[in-house]
Amino acid sequence: MNDLLAQFLSEARDALEGIGGKLMELERAPEDEELMTQLFRVVHTLKGNSGLFDFPEMSRVLHAGEDLMDAVRHGEVRYSQTLADRLLDAMDFVGLLCDGIEDDVPVSTEMAAEAVRQAKGLRALIRTDAGEYDTLAGAEVVEPANDASHTLPLAQGLARVPESIRMQAWEQAQTGAPLVWVHYVPSEECFYQGDDPLHQANQTPGWLWTGMAPRAPWPAIAEMDAYRCMLDFDVLASAEVAEVTTHYRYVPDQIQTAVVTPLWLVIPQGDANGGPVYDDFVEDAIGLLDGKDFKGLGRAVDTMLELSSPALWLSSALRWMQRLLLTSAPDAVALRRLIDSLKTLKVPDWSAAAVSSAAVAAPAKVPPLGNVHTTALKNVVDVQREVLSLPDDAAWLPGRIKAAVASLSGCLKAFGRHAEIPALEALAAQALETQTAAGLAQWLDTAFPDEGAATSEAQALAVSVPATAVPQQVPALAKPVPALVQTAQATAAAPALSPQAEIDREPSDTDVPEADVKLGRRSE
Amino acid sequence: MKKILVIDDAATVRMYHRNILESAGYEVQEAINGIEALEKAMVTAFDLYVVDVNMPKLDGYGFLRELRRQDMPQVPAIMVSTESGSADRRRAYAAGANLYLVKPTRPDQLVAHVALLQGDAL
């Protein structure tokens, strides 16, 4: 066992003992707020520590315990003997998990199920006592569908993803990248728990697309509670399921995942143009396919596409045929289904077991994602942009300007751009004199034009690349530990007030502007 | 050798950060809360601070505000937290953080950010 793991176990045992002691003290003084806060802090620290490692069962139970104690210390849930007993039970269970770690025993299926039961039990207390504070939004706890036998229904939301994004995902899959679909149902109370679900969704490793939809019909405006999350999220990402579950490790019971088979992306869409009238083309195409004349089929597809309006369902299907034909070993079965679909204008059923092809085969490797320093630079620059755009406050502005300039100066030095530092310092002096950071913000856009909006690649790198330079003393983690580097481009997850049925977000340089967000109580 | 102060009430997290940063060639000292960190900052010229948010006695925000009040804005501070909310991030920047990372910080990312803020050649 390495030193860090030994330290973790030692601190965990102290914390568990401390929790037991504080619960006993609370029996004598159930109204003691300071004691409540101390108890919350211990659980919070223990949960944070568990997040350094790959202990999802422990994190799950501790996160539920933390949420419960957060509700108690804010008066939303009454402290009771039942609560204390349930928490003690849960901490005993965490102790058992510690024993298993110490003895290097893998977590059994029974223990994993017990973790779900414990977390559910703790969350039920938040529900039953607070009533309106229904942590799981009335939903049953759902196990992540990571290894579900078949998950096409979950991924049927793929039809909502714009074709251009699906094609981007397809291209990535052809290089061996895995694809995953995430259905994320945040707690209604998530804003009070320090969560930012939109940011969480958009920071999914290998993020490609986020879609949002209200989980129930919108109530009348007057009845709407702006501080509750009423949206469900769907995310398409190029990542392994393990990376995704690590990313959502504090809210494991709020997500379902499905590995996306590349063919599921092949969803022709568009104007039916009066119905299927392409018999000649279909006949020719099938002839070419049967003769394995892929080049000839490619030419026929190209020609037909040139003659057709891009908005037609036919054109969409032809574009997908082009993609299939571009693969090293074109999938004749899939092509045949796509050609046949032109007769009916119905999306082929890709779930059928008959579809077996290279396109369906599980990808073997994750593509390289870029340079860690470039991403770090982007993050630092993004943050300084946000810092400089904070409302001008005479008391804090000088310090803020100096801090941002120090950070940017470091970036310039690190990249050998020493000659630009005097100009930065001159602007800083001017900003301090005029008490406005506008000039510096402008300079930032000129000096770092490539470090603008967060890209999906940057986000992916920020959260999903396995550590490349793990120091000796850092434990080798079974799953990559993400550094959820926050960028200033991250969008706030203020509850959407728009009655729009669905707001789909495509990767773009322009992000949704940040709305005013209530401070999470935990952070106060 | 550049000096970094790691401030966190969790010994495991302090050790985690210490291991990463020492492996990258930095000298690391530790503080268990904002008060102890301020005391150490008074006697040692640190090159960077890695600051937790939730700590007893004086939390990360309080530490940063006090640090900035004492006219030490040029010393970069990275705030680390388990919270990923945008409100938390903005609060950190308003208090004087140069960067906000969500725990657990990945070793290569932490080192890359520290190097950038330090102007160390990449």
PDB file of C-alpha atoms in Angstrom, chain A residues 161-337:
ATOM      1  CA  VAL A 161     -28.564  15.571 -32.355  1.00  0.00           C
ATOM      2  CA  PRO A 162     -27.895  17.635 -35.497  1.00  0.00           C
ATOM      3  CA  GLU A 163     -26.568  15.647 -38.418  1.00  0.00           C
ATOM      4  CA  SER A 164     -23.304  17.606 -38.494  1.00  0.00           C
ATOM      5  CA  ILE A 165     -22.549  16.588 -34.909  1.00  0.00           C
ATOM      6  CA  ARG A 166     -23.507  12.979 -35.528  1.00  0.00           C
ATOM      7  CA  MET A 167     -21.180  12.949 -38.516  1.00  0.00           C
ATOM      8  CA  GLN A 168     -18.415  14.422 -36.381  1.00  0.00           C
ATOM      9  CA  ALA A 169     -19.036  11.621 -33.879  1.00  0.00           C
ATOM     10  CA  TRP A 170     -19.007   9.092 -36.711  1.00  0.00           C
ATOM     11  CA  GLU A 171     -15.634  10.381 -37.916  1.00  0.00           C
ATOM     12  CA  GLN A 172     -14.239  10.072 -34.411  1.00  0.00           C
ATOM     13  CA  ALA A 173     -15.588   6.538 -34.101  1.00  0.00           C
ATOM     14  CA  GLN A 174     -13.778   5.620 -37.309  1.00  0.00           C
ATOM     15  CA  THR A 175     -10.485   6.544 -35.650  1.00  0.00           C
ATOM     16  CA  GLY A 176     -11.279   4.144 -32.835  1.00  0.00           C
ATOM     17  CA  ALA A 177     -12.791   6.620 -30.391  1.00  0.00           C
ATOM     18  CA  PRO A 178     -15.554   5.296 -28.131  1.00  0.00           C
ATOM     19  CA  LEU A 179     -18.941   7.009 -28.104  1.00  0.00           C
ATOM     20  CA  VAL A 180     -21.267   7.302 -25.156  1.00  0.00           C
ATOM     21  CA  TRP A 181     -24.722   8.695 -24.536  1.00  0.00           C
ATOM     22  CA  VAL A 182     -25.486  10.137 -21.106  1.00  0.00           C
ATOM     23  CA  HIS A 183     -28.963  10.762 -19.733  1.00  0.00           C
ATOM     24  CA  TYR A 184     -28.585  13.039 -16.716  1.00  0.00           C
ATOM     25  CA  VAL A 185     -31.454  13.837 -14.362  1.00  0.00           C
ATOM     26  CA  PRO A 186     -30.125  16.384 -11.860  1.00  0.00           C
ATOM     27  CA  SER A 187     -31.712  16.725  -8.455  1.00  0.00           C
ATOM     28  CA  GLU A 188     -34.277  19.505  -8.343  1.00  0.00           C
ATOM     29  CA  GLU A 189     -32.325  20.922  -5.426  1.00  0.00           C
ATOM     30  CA  CYS A 190     -28.993  20.720  -7.200  1.00  0.00           C
ATOM     31  CA  PHE A 191     -28.405  24.476  -7.121  1.00  0.00           C
ATOM     32  CA  TYR A 192     -28.359  24.320  -3.337  1.00  0.00           C
ATOM     33  CA  GLN A 193     -25.886  21.471  -3.416  1.00  0.00           C
ATOM     34  CA  GLY A 194     -23.188  23.377  -5.242  1.00  0.00           C
ATOM     35  CA  ASP A 195     -23.956  21.630  -8.531  1.00  0.00           C
ATOM     36  CA  ASP A 196     -24.142  23.286 -11.906  1.00  0.00           C
ATOM     37  CA  PRO A 197     -25.783  20.654 -14.113  1.00  0.00           C
ATOM     38  CA  LEU A 198     -25.315  22.413 -17.444  1.00  0.00           C
ATOM     39  CA  HIS A 199     -21.654  22.930 -16.711  1.00  0.00           C
ATOM     40  CA  GLN A 200     -21.414  19.340 -15.510  1.00  0.00           C
ATOM     41  CA  ALA A 201     -23.015  18.139 -18.757  1.00  0.00           C
ATOM     42  CA  ASN A 202     -20.893  20.346 -20.986  1.00  0.00           C
ATOM     43  CA  GLN A 203     -17.731  19.269 -19.201  1.00  0.00           C
ATOM     44  CA  THR A 204     -18.421  15.593 -19.881  1.00  0.00           C
ATOM     45  CA  PRO A 205     -15.179  14.042 -21.149  1.00  0.00           C
ATOM     46  CA  GLY A 206     -15.059  14.104 -24.941  1.00  0.00           C
ATOM     47  CA  TRP A 207     -18.159  16.275 -25.041  1.00  0.00           C
ATOM     48  CA  LEU A 208     -19.834  16.674 -28.423  1.00  0.00           C
ATOM     49  CA  TRP A 209     -23.395  17.799 -27.767  1.00  0.00           C
ATOM     50  CA  THR A 210     -25.824  18.595 -24.969  1.00  0.00           C
ATOM     51  CA  GLY A 211     -29.580  18.572 -25.241  1.00  0.00           C
ATOM     52  CA  MET A 212     -32.001  19.723 -22.580  1.00  0.00           C
ATOM     53  CA  ALA A 213     -35.669  19.079 -22.091  1.00  0.00           C
ATOM     54  CA  PRO A 214     -38.115  19.854 -19.306  1.00  0.00           C
ATOM     55  CA  ARG A 215     -38.838  16.759 -17.219  1.00  0.00           C
ATOM     56  CA  ALA A 216     -42.501  17.716 -16.896  1.00  0.00           C
ATOM     57  CA  PRO A 217     -44.786  20.208 -18.609  1.00  0.00           C
ATOM     58  CA  TRP A 218     -43.859  23.741 -17.575  1.00  0.00           C
ATOM     59  CA  PRO A 219     -46.066  25.141 -14.827  1.00  0.00           C
ATOM     60  CA  ALA A 220     -47.578  28.584 -15.087  1.00  0.00           C
ATOM     61  CA  ILE A 221     -44.926  31.292 -14.812  1.00  0.00           C
ATOM     62  CA  ALA A 222     -46.311  32.457 -11.473  1.00  0.00           C
ATOM     63  CA  GLU A 223     -45.899  28.982 -10.000  1.00  0.00           C
ATOM     64  CA  MET A 224     -42.420  28.446 -11.310  1.00  0.00           C
ATOM     65  CA  ASP A 225     -39.568  28.155  -8.822  1.00  0.00           C
ATOM     66  CA  ALA A 226     -36.503  29.625 -10.458  1.00  0.00           C
ATOM     67  CA  TYR A 227     -34.186  27.901  -8.020  1.00  0.00           C
ATOM     68  CA  ARG A 228     -35.139  24.369  -8.923  1.00  0.00           C
ATOM     69  CA  CYS A 229     -33.738  22.399 -11.779  1.00  0.00           C
ATOM     70  CA  MET A 230     -36.581  21.253 -13.981  1.00  0.00           C
ATOM     71  CA  LEU A 231     -34.482  20.059 -16.877  1.00  0.00           C
ATOM     72  CA  ASP A 232     -33.122  16.697 -17.911  1.00  0.00           C
ATOM     73  CA  PHE A 233     -29.947  16.574 -19.949  1.00  0.00           C
ATOM     74  CA  ASP A 234     -28.714  14.312 -22.702  1.00  0.00           C
ATOM     75  CA  VAL A 235     -25.086  14.326 -23.740  1.00  0.00           C
ATOM     76  CA  LEU A 236     -23.266  12.745 -26.649  1.00  0.00           C
ATOM     77  CA  ALA A 237     -19.579  12.342 -25.955  1.00  0.00           C
ATOM     78  CA  SER A 238     -16.557  10.585 -27.308  1.00  0.00           C
ATOM     79  CA  ALA A 239     -15.357   8.855 -24.167  1.00  0.00           C
ATOM     80  CA  GLU A 240     -15.247   5.568 -22.351  1.00  0.00           C
ATOM     81  CA  VAL A 241     -18.120   4.864 -19.968  1.00  0.00           C
ATOM     82  CA  ALA A 242     -15.599   4.659 -17.124  1.00  0.00           C
ATOM     83  CA  GLU A 243     -14.426   8.220 -17.839  1.00  0.00           C
ATOM     84  CA  VAL A 244     -18.010   9.421 -17.820  1.00  0.00           C
ATOM     85  CA  THR A 245     -18.920   7.686 -14.582  1.00  0.00           C
ATOM     86  CA  THR A 246     -15.817   9.174 -13.002  1.00  0.00           C
ATOM     87  CA  HIS A 247     -16.908  12.617 -14.163  1.00  0.00           C
ATOM     88  CA  TYR A 248     -20.357  12.123 -12.627  1.00  0.00           C
ATOM     89  CA  ARG A 249     -19.005  10.273  -9.582  1.00  0.00           C
ATOM     90  CA  TYR A 250     -20.751  12.533  -7.079  1.00  0.00           C
ATOM     91  CA  VAL A 251     -24.130  12.071  -8.737  1.00  0.00           C
ATOM     92  CA  PRO A 252     -23.908   8.440  -9.873  1.00  0.00           C
ATOM     93  CA  ASP A 253     -27.581   7.758  -9.327  1.00  0.00           C
ATOM     94  CA  GLN A 254     -28.597  10.681 -11.516  1.00  0.00           C
ATOM     95  CA  ILE A 255     -27.150   9.346 -14.745  1.00  0.00           C
ATOM     96  CA  GLN A 256     -27.676   6.525 -17.185  1.00  0.00           C
ATOM     97  CA  THR A 257     -25.144   5.793 -19.860  1.00  0.00           C
ATOM     98  CA  ALA A 258     -25.231   3.869 -23.103  1.00  0.00           C
ATOM     99  CA  VAL A 259     -22.365   2.916 -25.329  1.00  0.00           C
ATOM    100  CA  VAL A 260     -23.285   4.252 -28.756  1.00  0.00           C
ATOM    101  CA  THR A 261     -22.799   1.934 -31.680  1.00  0.00           C
ATOM    102  CA  PRO A 262     -21.649   4.104 -34.604  1.00  0.00           C
ATOM    103  CA  LEU A 263     -24.463   2.936 -36.873  1.00  0.00           C
ATOM    104  CA  TRP A 264     -27.002   4.417 -34.449  1.00  0.00           C
ATOM    105  CA  LEU A 265     -25.778   7.797 -35.617  1.00  0.00           C
ATOM    106  CA  VAL A 266     -26.965   7.049 -39.141  1.00  0.00           C
ATOM    107  CA  ILE A 267     -30.352   8.714 -38.975  1.00  0.00           C
ATOM    108  CA  PRO A 268     -31.410  10.316 -42.254  1.00  0.00           C
ATOM    109  CA  GLN A 269     -33.601  13.347 -41.697  1.00  0.00           C
ATOM    110  CA  GLY A 270     -35.168  15.982 -43.911  1.00  0.00           C
ATOM    111  CA  ASP A 271     -37.950  16.878 -46.254  1.00  0.00           C
ATOM    112  CA  ALA A 272     -39.765  13.834 -47.653  1.00  0.00           C
ATOM    113  CA  ASN A 273     -40.396  15.818 -50.849  1.00  0.00           C
ATOM    114  CA  GLY A 274     -43.715  14.139 -51.489  1.00  0.00           C
ATOM    115  CA  GLY A 275     -42.604  10.627 -50.726  1.00  0.00           C
ATOM    116  CA  PRO A 276     -40.190   7.991 -51.954  1.00  0.00           C
ATOM    117  CA  VAL A 277     -39.742   8.336 -55.720  1.00  0.00           C
ATOM    118  CA  TYR A 278     -36.237   7.080 -56.229  1.00  0.00           C
ATOM    119  CA  ASP A 279     -36.868   3.630 -57.733  1.00  0.00           C
ATOM    120  CA  ASP A 280     -34.320   3.998 -60.549  1.00  0.00           C
ATOM    121  CA  PHE A 281     -31.575   5.107 -58.221  1.00  0.00           C
ATOM    122  CA  VAL A 282     -32.422   2.352 -55.742  1.00  0.00           C
ATOM    123  CA  GLU A 283     -32.280  -0.288 -58.470  1.00  0.00           C
ATOM    124  CA  ASP A 284     -28.928   0.988 -59.783  1.00  0.00           C
ATOM    125  CA  ALA A 285     -27.475   1.290 -56.319  1.00  0.00           C
ATOM    126  CA  ILE A 286     -28.442  -2.234 -55.342  1.00  0.00           C
ATOM    127  CA  GLY A 287     -26.919  -3.531 -58.581  1.00  0.00           C
ATOM    128  CA  LEU A 288     -23.633  -1.792 -57.843  1.00  0.00           C
ATOM    129  CA  LEU A 289     -23.668  -2.986 -54.259  1.00  0.00           C
ATOM    130  CA  ASP A 290     -24.360  -6.583 -55.234  1.00  0.00           C
ATOM    131  CA  GLY A 291     -21.445  -6.363 -57.659  1.00  0.00           C
ATOM    132  CA  LYS A 292     -19.312  -4.978 -54.803  1.00  0.00           C
ATOM    133  CA  ASP A 293     -18.607  -1.975 -57.012  1.00  0.00           C
ATOM    134  CA  PHE A 294     -18.179   0.464 -54.148  1.00  0.00           C
ATOM    135  CA  LYS A 295     -16.444   3.024 -56.348  1.00  0.00           C
ATOM    136  CA  GLY A 296     -19.306   2.951 -58.822  1.00  0.00           C
ATOM    137  CA  LEU A 297     -21.812   3.227 -55.990  1.00  0.00           C
ATOM    138  CA  GLY A 298     -19.860   6.179 -54.608  1.00  0.00           C
ATOM    139  CA  ARG A 299     -20.048   7.949 -57.977  1.00  0.00           C
ATOM    140  CA  ALA A 300     -23.789   7.258 -58.253  1.00  0.00           C
ATOM    141  CA  VAL A 301     -24.328   8.615 -54.742  1.00  0.00           C
ATOM    142  CA  ASP A 302     -22.258  11.734 -55.500  1.00  0.00           C
ATOM    143  CA  THR A 303     -24.175  12.402 -58.694  1.00  0.00           C
ATOM    144  CA  MET A 304     -27.561  11.923 -57.051  1.00  0.00           C
ATOM    145  CA  LEU A 305     -26.505  14.204 -54.237  1.00  0.00           C
ATOM    146  CA  GLU A 306     -25.509  16.940 -56.673  1.00  0.00           C
ATOM    147  CA  LEU A 307     -28.940  16.757 -58.248  1.00  0.00           C
ATOM    148  CA  SER A 308     -30.833  16.861 -54.957  1.00  0.00           C
ATOM    149  CA  SER A 309     -31.631  19.652 -52.585  1.00  0.00           C
ATOM    150  CA  PRO A 310     -29.512  19.278 -49.411  1.00  0.00           C
ATOM    151  CA  ALA A 311     -32.649  19.633 -47.282  1.00  0.00           C
ATOM    152  CA  LEU A 312     -34.199  16.403 -48.543  1.00  0.00           C
ATOM    153  CA  TRP A 313     -34.423  13.188 -46.544  1.00  0.00           C
ATOM    154  CA  LEU A 314     -32.873  11.551 -49.615  1.00  0.00           C
ATOM    155  CA  SER A 315     -29.842  13.851 -49.451  1.00  0.00           C
ATOM    156  CA  SER A 316     -29.336  13.110 -45.790  1.00  0.00           C
ATOM    157  CA  ALA A 317     -29.376   9.368 -46.523  1.00  0.00           C
ATOM    158  CA  LEU A 318     -26.951   9.892 -49.415  1.00  0.00           C
ATOM    159  CA  ARG A 319     -24.557  11.819 -47.187  1.00  0.00           C
ATOM    160  CA  TRP A 320     -24.566   8.904 -44.778  1.00  0.00           C
ATOM    161  CA  MET A 321     -23.939   6.516 -47.651  1.00  0.00           C
ATOM    162  CA  GLN A 322     -20.929   8.634 -48.545  1.00  0.00           C
ATOM    163  CA  ARG A 323     -19.671   8.258 -44.984  1.00  0.00           C
ATOM    164  CA  LEU A 324     -20.159   4.495 -45.024  1.00  0.00           C
ATOM    165  CA  LEU A 325     -18.409   4.212 -48.364  1.00  0.00           C
ATOM    166  CA  LEU A 326     -15.421   6.144 -47.042  1.00  0.00           C
ATOM    167  CA  THR A 327     -14.612   3.464 -44.483  1.00  0.00           C
ATOM    168  CA  SER A 328     -11.758   1.118 -45.282  1.00  0.00           C
ATOM    169  CA  ALA A 329     -14.121  -1.837 -45.583  1.00  0.00           C
ATOM    170  CA  PRO A 330     -17.565  -0.528 -46.563  1.00  0.00           C
ATOM    171  CA  ASP A 331     -20.340  -2.286 -44.706  1.00  0.00           C
ATOM    172  CA  ALA A 332     -22.493  -3.839 -47.405  1.00  0.00           C
ATOM    173  CA  VAL A 333     -25.286  -4.815 -45.003  1.00  0.00           C
ATOM    174  CA  ALA A 334     -25.615  -1.316 -43.629  1.00  0.00           C
ATOM    175  CA  LEU A 335     -25.412   0.193 -47.115  1.00  0.00           C
ATOM    176  CA  ARG A 336     -28.141  -2.142 -48.329  1.00  0.00           C
ATOM    177  CA  ARG A 337     -30.393  -1.077 -45.467  1.00  0.00           C
TER     178      ARG A 337
END
